[in-house]
PDB file of C-alpha atoms in Angstrom:
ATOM      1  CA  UNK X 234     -26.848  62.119  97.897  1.00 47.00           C
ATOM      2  CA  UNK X 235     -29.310  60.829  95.137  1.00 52.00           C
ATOM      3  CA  UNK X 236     -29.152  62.888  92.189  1.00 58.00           C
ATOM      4  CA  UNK X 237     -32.779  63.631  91.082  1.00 52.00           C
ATOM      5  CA  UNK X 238     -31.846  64.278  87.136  1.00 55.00           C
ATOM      6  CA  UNK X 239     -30.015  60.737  87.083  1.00 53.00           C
ATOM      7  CA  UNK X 240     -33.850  59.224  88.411  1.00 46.00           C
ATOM      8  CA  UNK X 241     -35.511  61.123  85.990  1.00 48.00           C
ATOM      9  CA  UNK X 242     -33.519  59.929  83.419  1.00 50.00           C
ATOM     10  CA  UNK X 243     -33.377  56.270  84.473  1.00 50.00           C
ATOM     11  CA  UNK X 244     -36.860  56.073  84.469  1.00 49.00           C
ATOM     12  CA  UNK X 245     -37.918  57.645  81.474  1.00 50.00           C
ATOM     13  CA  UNK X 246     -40.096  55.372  79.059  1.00 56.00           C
ATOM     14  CA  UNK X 247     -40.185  56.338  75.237  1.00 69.00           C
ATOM     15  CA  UNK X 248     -43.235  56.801  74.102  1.00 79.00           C
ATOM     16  CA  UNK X 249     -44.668  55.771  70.761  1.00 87.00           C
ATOM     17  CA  UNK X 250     -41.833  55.424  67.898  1.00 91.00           C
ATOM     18  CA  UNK X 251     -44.437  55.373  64.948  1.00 91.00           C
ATOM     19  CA  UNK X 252     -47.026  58.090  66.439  1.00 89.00           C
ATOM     20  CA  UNK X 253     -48.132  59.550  63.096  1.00 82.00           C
ATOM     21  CA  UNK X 254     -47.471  63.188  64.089  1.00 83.00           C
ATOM     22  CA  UNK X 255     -43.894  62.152  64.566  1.00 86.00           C
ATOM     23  CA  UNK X 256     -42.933  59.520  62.227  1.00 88.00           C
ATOM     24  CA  UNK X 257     -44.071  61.000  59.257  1.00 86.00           C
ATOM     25  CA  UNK X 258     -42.671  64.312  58.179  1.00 84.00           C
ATOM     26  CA  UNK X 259     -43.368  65.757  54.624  1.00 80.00           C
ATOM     27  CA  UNK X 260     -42.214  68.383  52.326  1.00 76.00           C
ATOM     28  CA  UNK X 261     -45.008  69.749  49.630  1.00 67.00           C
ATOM     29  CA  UNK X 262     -42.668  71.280  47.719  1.00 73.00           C
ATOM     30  CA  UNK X 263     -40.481  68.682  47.054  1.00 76.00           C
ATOM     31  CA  UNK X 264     -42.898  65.963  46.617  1.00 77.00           C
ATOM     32  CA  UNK X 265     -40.448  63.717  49.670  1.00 85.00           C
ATOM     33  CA  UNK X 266     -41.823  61.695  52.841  1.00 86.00           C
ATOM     34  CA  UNK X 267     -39.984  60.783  55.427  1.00 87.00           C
ATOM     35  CA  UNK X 268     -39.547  58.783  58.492  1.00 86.00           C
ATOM     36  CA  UNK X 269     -37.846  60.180  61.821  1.00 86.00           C
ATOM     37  CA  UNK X 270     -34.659  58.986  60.891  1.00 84.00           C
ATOM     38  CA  UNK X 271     -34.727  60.421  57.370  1.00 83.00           C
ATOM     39  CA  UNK X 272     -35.504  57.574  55.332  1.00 84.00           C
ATOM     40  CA  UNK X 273     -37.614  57.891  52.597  1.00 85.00           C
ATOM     41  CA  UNK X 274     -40.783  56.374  52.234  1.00 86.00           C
ATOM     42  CA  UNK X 275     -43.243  55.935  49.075  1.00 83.00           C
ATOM     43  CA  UNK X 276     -46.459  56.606  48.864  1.00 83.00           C
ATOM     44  CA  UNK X 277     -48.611  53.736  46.820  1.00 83.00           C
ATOM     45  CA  UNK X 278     -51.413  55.054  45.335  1.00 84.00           C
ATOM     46  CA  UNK X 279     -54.741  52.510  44.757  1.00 84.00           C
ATOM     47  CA  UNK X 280     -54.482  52.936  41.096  1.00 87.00           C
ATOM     48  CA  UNK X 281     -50.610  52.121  41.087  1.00 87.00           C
ATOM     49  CA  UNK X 282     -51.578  49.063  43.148  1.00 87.00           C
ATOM     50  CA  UNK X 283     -54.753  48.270  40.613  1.00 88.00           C
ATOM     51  CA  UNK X 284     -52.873  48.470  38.218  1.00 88.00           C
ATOM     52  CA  UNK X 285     -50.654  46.233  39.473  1.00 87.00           C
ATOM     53  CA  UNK X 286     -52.604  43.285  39.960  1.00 87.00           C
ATOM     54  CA  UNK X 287     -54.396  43.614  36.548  1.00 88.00           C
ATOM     55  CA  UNK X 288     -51.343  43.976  34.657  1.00 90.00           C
ATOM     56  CA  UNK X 289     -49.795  40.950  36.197  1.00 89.00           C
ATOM     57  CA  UNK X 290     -53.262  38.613  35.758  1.00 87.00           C
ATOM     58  CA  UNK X 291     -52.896  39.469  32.184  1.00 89.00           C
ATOM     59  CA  UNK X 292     -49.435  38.566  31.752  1.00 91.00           C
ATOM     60  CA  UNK X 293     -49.407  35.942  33.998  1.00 90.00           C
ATOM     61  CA  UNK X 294     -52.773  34.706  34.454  1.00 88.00           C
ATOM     62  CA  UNK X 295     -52.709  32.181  37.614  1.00 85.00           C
ATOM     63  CA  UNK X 296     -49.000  32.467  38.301  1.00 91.00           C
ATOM     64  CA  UNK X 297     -49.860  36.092  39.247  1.00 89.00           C
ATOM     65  CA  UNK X 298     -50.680  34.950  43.040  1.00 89.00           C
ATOM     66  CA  UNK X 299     -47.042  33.232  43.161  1.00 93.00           C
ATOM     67  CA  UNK X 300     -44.766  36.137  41.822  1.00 93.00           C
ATOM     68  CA  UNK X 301     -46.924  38.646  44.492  1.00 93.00           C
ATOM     69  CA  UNK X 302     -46.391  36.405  47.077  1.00 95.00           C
ATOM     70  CA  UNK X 303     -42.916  35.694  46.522  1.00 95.00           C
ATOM     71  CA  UNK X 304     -42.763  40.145  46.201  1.00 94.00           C
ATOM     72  CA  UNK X 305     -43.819  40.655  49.379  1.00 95.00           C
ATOM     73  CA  UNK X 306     -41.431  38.031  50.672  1.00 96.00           C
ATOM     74  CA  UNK X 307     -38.576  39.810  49.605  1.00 96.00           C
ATOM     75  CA  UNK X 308     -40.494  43.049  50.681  1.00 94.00           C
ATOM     76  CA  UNK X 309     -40.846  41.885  54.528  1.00 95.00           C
ATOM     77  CA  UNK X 310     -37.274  40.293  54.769  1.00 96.00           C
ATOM     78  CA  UNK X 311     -36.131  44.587  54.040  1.00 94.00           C
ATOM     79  CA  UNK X 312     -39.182  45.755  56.081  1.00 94.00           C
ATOM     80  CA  UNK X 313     -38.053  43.368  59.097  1.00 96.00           C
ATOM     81  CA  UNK X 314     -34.137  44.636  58.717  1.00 95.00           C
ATOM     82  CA  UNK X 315     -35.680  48.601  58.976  1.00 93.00           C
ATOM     83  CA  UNK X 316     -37.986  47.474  61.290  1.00 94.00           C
ATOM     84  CA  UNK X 317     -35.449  45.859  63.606  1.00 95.00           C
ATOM     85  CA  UNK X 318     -32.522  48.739  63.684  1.00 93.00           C
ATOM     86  CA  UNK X 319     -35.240  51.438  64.144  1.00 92.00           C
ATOM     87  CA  UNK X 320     -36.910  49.514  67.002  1.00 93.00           C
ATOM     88  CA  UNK X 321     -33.806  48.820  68.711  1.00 93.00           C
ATOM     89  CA  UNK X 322     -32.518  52.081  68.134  1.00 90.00           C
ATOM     90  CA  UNK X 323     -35.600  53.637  69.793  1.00 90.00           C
ATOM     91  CA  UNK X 324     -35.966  51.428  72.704  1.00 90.00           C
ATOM     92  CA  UNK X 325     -31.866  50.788  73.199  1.00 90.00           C
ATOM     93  CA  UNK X 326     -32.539  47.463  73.180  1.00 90.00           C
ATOM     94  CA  UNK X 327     -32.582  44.682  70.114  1.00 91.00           C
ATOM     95  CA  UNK X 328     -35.479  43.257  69.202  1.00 90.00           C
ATOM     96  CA  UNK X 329     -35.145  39.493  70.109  1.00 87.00           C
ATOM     97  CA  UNK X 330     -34.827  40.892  73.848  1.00 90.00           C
ATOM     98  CA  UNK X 331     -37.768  42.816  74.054  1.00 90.00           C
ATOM     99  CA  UNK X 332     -41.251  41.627  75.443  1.00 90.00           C
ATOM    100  CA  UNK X 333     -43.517  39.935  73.163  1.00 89.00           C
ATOM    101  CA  UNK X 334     -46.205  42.676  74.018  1.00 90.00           C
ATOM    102  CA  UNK X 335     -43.913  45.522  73.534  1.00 91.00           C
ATOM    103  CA  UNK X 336     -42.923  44.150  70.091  1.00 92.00           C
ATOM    104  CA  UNK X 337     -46.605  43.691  69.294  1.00 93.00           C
ATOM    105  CA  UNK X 338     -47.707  46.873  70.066  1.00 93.00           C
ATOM    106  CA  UNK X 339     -44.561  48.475  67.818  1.00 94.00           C
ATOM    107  CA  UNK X 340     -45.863  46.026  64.852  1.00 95.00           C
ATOM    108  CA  UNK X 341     -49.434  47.309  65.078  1.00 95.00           C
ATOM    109  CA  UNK X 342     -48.159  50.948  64.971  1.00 94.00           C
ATOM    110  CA  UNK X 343     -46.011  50.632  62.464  1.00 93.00           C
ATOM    111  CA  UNK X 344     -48.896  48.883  60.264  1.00 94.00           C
ATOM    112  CA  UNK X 345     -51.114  51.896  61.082  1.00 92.00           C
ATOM    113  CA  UNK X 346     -48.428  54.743  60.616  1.00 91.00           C
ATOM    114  CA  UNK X 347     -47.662  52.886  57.164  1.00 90.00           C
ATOM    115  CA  UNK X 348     -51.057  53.162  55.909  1.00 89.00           C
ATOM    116  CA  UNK X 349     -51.632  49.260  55.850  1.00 91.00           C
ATOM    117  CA  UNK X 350     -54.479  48.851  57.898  1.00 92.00           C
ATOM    118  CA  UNK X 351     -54.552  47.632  61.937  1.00 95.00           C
ATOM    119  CA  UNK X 352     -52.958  44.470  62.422  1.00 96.00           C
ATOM    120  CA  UNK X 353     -53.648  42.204  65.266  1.00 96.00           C
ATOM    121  CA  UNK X 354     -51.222  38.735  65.682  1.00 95.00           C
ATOM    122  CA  UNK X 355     -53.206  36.043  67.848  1.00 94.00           C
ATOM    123  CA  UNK X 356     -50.766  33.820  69.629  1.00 92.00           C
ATOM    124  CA  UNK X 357     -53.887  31.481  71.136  1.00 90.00           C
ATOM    125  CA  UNK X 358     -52.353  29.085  68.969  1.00 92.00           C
ATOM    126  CA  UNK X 359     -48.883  29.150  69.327  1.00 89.00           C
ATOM    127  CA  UNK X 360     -48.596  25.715  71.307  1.00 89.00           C
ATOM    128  CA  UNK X 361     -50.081  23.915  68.259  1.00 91.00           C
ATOM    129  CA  UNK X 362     -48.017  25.226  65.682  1.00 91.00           C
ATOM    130  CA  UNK X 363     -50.065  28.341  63.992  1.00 94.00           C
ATOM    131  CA  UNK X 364     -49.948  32.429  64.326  1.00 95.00           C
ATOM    132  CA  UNK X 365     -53.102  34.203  63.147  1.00 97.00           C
ATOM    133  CA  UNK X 366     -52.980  37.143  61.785  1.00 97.00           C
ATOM    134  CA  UNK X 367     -56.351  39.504  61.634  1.00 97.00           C
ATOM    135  CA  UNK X 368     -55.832  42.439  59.176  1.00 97.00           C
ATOM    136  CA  UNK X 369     -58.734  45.198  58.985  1.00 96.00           C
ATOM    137  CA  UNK X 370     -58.912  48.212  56.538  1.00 93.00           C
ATOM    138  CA  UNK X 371     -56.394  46.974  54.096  1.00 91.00           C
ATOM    139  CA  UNK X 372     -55.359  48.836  50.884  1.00 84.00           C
ATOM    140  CA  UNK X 373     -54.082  45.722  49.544  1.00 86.00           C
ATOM    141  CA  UNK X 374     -57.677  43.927  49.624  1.00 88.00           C
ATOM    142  CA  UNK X 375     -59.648  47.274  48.398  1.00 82.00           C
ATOM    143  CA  UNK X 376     -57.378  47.304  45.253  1.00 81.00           C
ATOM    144  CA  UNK X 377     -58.770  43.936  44.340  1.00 81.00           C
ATOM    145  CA  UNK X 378     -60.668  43.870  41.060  1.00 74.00           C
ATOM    146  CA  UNK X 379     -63.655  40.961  41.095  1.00 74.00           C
ATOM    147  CA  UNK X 380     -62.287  38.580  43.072  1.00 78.00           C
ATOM    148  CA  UNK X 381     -62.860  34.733  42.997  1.00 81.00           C
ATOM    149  CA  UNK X 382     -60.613  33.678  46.077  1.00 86.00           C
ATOM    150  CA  UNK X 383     -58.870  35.760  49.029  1.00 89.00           C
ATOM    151  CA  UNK X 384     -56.089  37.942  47.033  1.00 88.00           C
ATOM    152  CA  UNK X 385     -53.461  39.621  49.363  1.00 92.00           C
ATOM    153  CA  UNK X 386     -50.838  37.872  47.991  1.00 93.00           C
ATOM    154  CA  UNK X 387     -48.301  40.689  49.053  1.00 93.00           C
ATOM    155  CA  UNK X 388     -49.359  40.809  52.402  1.00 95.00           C
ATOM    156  CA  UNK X 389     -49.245  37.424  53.057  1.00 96.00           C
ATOM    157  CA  UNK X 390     -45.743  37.280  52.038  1.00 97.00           C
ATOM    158  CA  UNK X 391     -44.881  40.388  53.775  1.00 97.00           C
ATOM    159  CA  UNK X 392     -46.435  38.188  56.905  1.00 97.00           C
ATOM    160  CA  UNK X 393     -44.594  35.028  55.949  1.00 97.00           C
ATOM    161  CA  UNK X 394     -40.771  36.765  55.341  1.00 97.00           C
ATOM    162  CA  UNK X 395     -41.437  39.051  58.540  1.00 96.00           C
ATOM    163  CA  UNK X 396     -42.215  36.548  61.386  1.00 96.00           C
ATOM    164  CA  UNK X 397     -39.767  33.748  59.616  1.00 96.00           C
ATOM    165  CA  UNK X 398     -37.294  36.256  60.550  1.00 95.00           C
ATOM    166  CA  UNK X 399     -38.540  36.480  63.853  1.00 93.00           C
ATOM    167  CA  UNK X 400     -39.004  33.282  64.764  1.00 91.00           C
ATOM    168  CA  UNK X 401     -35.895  32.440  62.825  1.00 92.00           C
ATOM    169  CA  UNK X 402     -37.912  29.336  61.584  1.00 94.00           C
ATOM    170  CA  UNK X 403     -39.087  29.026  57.475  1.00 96.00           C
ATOM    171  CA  UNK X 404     -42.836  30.022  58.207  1.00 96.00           C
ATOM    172  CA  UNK X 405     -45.263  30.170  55.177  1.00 96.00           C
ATOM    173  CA  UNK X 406     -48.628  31.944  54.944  1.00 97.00           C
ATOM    174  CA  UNK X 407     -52.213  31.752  53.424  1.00 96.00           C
ATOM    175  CA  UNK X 408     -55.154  34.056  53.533  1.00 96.00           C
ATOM    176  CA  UNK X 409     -58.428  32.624  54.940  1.00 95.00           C
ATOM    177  CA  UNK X 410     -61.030  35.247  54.823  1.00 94.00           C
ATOM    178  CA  UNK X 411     -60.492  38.496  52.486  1.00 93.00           C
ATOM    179  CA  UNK X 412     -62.249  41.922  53.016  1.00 92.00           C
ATOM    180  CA  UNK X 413     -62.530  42.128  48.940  1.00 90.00           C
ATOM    181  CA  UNK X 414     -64.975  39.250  49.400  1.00 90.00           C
ATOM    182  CA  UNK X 415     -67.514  40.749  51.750  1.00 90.00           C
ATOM    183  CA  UNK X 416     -65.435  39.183  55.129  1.00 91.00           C
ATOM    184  CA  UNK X 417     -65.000  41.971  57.851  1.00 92.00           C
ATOM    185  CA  UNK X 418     -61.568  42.005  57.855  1.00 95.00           C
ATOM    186  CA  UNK X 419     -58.432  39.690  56.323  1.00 96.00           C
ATOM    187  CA  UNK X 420     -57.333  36.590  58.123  1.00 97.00           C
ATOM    188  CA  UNK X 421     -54.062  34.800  57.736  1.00 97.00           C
ATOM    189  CA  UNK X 422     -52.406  31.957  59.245  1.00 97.00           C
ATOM    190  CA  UNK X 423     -49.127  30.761  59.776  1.00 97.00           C
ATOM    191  CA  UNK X 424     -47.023  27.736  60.281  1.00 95.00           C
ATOM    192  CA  UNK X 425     -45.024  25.419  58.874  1.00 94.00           C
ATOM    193  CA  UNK X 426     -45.380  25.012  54.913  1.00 93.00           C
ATOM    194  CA  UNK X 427     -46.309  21.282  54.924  1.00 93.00           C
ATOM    195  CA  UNK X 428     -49.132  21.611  58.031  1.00 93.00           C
ATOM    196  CA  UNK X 429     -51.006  24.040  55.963  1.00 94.00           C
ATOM    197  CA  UNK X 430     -50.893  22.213  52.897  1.00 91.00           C
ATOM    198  CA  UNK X 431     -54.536  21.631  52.832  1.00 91.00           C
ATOM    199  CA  UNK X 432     -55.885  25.309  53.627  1.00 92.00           C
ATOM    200  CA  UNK X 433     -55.806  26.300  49.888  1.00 89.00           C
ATOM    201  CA  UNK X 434     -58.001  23.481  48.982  1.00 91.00           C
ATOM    202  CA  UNK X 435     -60.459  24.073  52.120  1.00 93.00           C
ATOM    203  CA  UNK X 436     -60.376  28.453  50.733  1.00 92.00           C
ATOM    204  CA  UNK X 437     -61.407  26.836  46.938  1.00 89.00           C
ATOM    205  CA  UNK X 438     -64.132  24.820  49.150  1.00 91.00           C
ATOM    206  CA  UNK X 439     -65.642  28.207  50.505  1.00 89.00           C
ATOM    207  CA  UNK X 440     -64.755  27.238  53.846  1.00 92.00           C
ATOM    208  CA  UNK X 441     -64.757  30.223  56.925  1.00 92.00           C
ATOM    209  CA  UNK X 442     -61.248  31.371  58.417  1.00 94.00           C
ATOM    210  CA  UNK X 443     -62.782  29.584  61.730  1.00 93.00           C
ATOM    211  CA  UNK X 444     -63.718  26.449  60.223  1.00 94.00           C
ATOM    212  CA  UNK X 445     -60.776  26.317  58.446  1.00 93.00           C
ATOM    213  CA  UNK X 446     -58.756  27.162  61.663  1.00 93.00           C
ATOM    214  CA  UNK X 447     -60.491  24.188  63.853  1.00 92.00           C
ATOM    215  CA  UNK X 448     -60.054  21.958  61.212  1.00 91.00           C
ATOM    216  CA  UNK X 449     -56.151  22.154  61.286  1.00 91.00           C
ATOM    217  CA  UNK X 450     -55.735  22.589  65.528  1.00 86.00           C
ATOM    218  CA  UNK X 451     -58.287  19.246  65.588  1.00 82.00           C
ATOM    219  CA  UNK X 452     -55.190  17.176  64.180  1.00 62.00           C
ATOM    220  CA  UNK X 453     -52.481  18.405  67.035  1.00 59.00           C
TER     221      UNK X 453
END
């Protein structure tokens, strides 16, 4: 006989790990957030983050891109190790064996419940070497102070560490377009270091994220 609490259970689907009303959990009094799992989580204020980049561009004038970027390197290889074991933990399976969708969706939940905008990874150009990234609503971009060129420096390296790991290939990362500049929303692409050499340049040149984009698929 078919035991009906075995198909129940063999067919339930978890829902949303990073649904907001679940993944965050606060306490007032003591001043602590939290993720499900009890790990803490810190809250970055817009000042703390203006601050930030201003006190860096005066110490370090136009290194100041390099050290962020390199930051949020090391920031996404530890964001990518949570990320991973909470995943997997969740969905009983590790990440490398999941669906490319499912994975996607956790990403762009996890970006949201963070605070860090809505993410969406374009693969359309996967088969010539290059990952897009579209970012809208960033904090990282609104915390920019005058800006000259695109300036999320952390999030590009956040970008770069966290689908290197993924891919298990060295990928770098450059900002296209910038929100702080008047774009509607942050675009980033990524490949291999040496194929993108010439995207800074083309940024500096006031080139768009799309011209930019044709210009290096028109040489695969």
């Amino acid at each position: 006989m078919i035991n009906v609490a075995d198909l129940i259970s063999e067919s339930h689907i978890p829902g949303n790990y990073f649904a907001p009303t679940t993944y965050l959990q606060g306490d007032f009094e003591s001043g602590l957030i939290e993720n499900r799992q009890g790990g803490r989580l810190l809250a970055l204020p817009d000042t703390l983050i203006r601050g930030l980049y201003s006190g860096l561009a005066a110490e370090l004038g136009s290194a100041t891109g390099l050290v962020l970027y390199n930051c949020g390197r090391k920031w996404g290889k530890n964001f990518f190790r949570r990320f991973s074991q909470e995943v997997s933990s969740y969905y009983q399976q590790p990440v490398a064996t999941m669906e490319m969708v499912e994975l996607v969706q956790c990403l762009k939940q996890c970006w949201k419940a963070h605070g860090w905008g809505l993410i969406e990874p374009n693969f359309s150009r996967y088969q010539q070497g290059f990952l897009v990234i579209q970012v809208t609503n960033s904090s990282f971009a609104k915390a920019i102070a005058e800006p000259e060129q695109p300036g999320c420096f952390i999030e590009a390296g956040l970008l770069s560490a966290f689908f290197s790991e993924l891919s298990e290939t060295d990928l770098h990362c450059v900002q296209t377009a910038c929100e702080s500049l008047g774009a509607s929303s942050n675009w980033f692409i990524l490949g291999i270091k040496k194929r993108l050499e010439s995207v800074s340049g083309m940024v500096e040149q006031g080139q768009t994220h799309t011209a930019i984009l044709q210009s290096l698929t028109a040489n695969q």
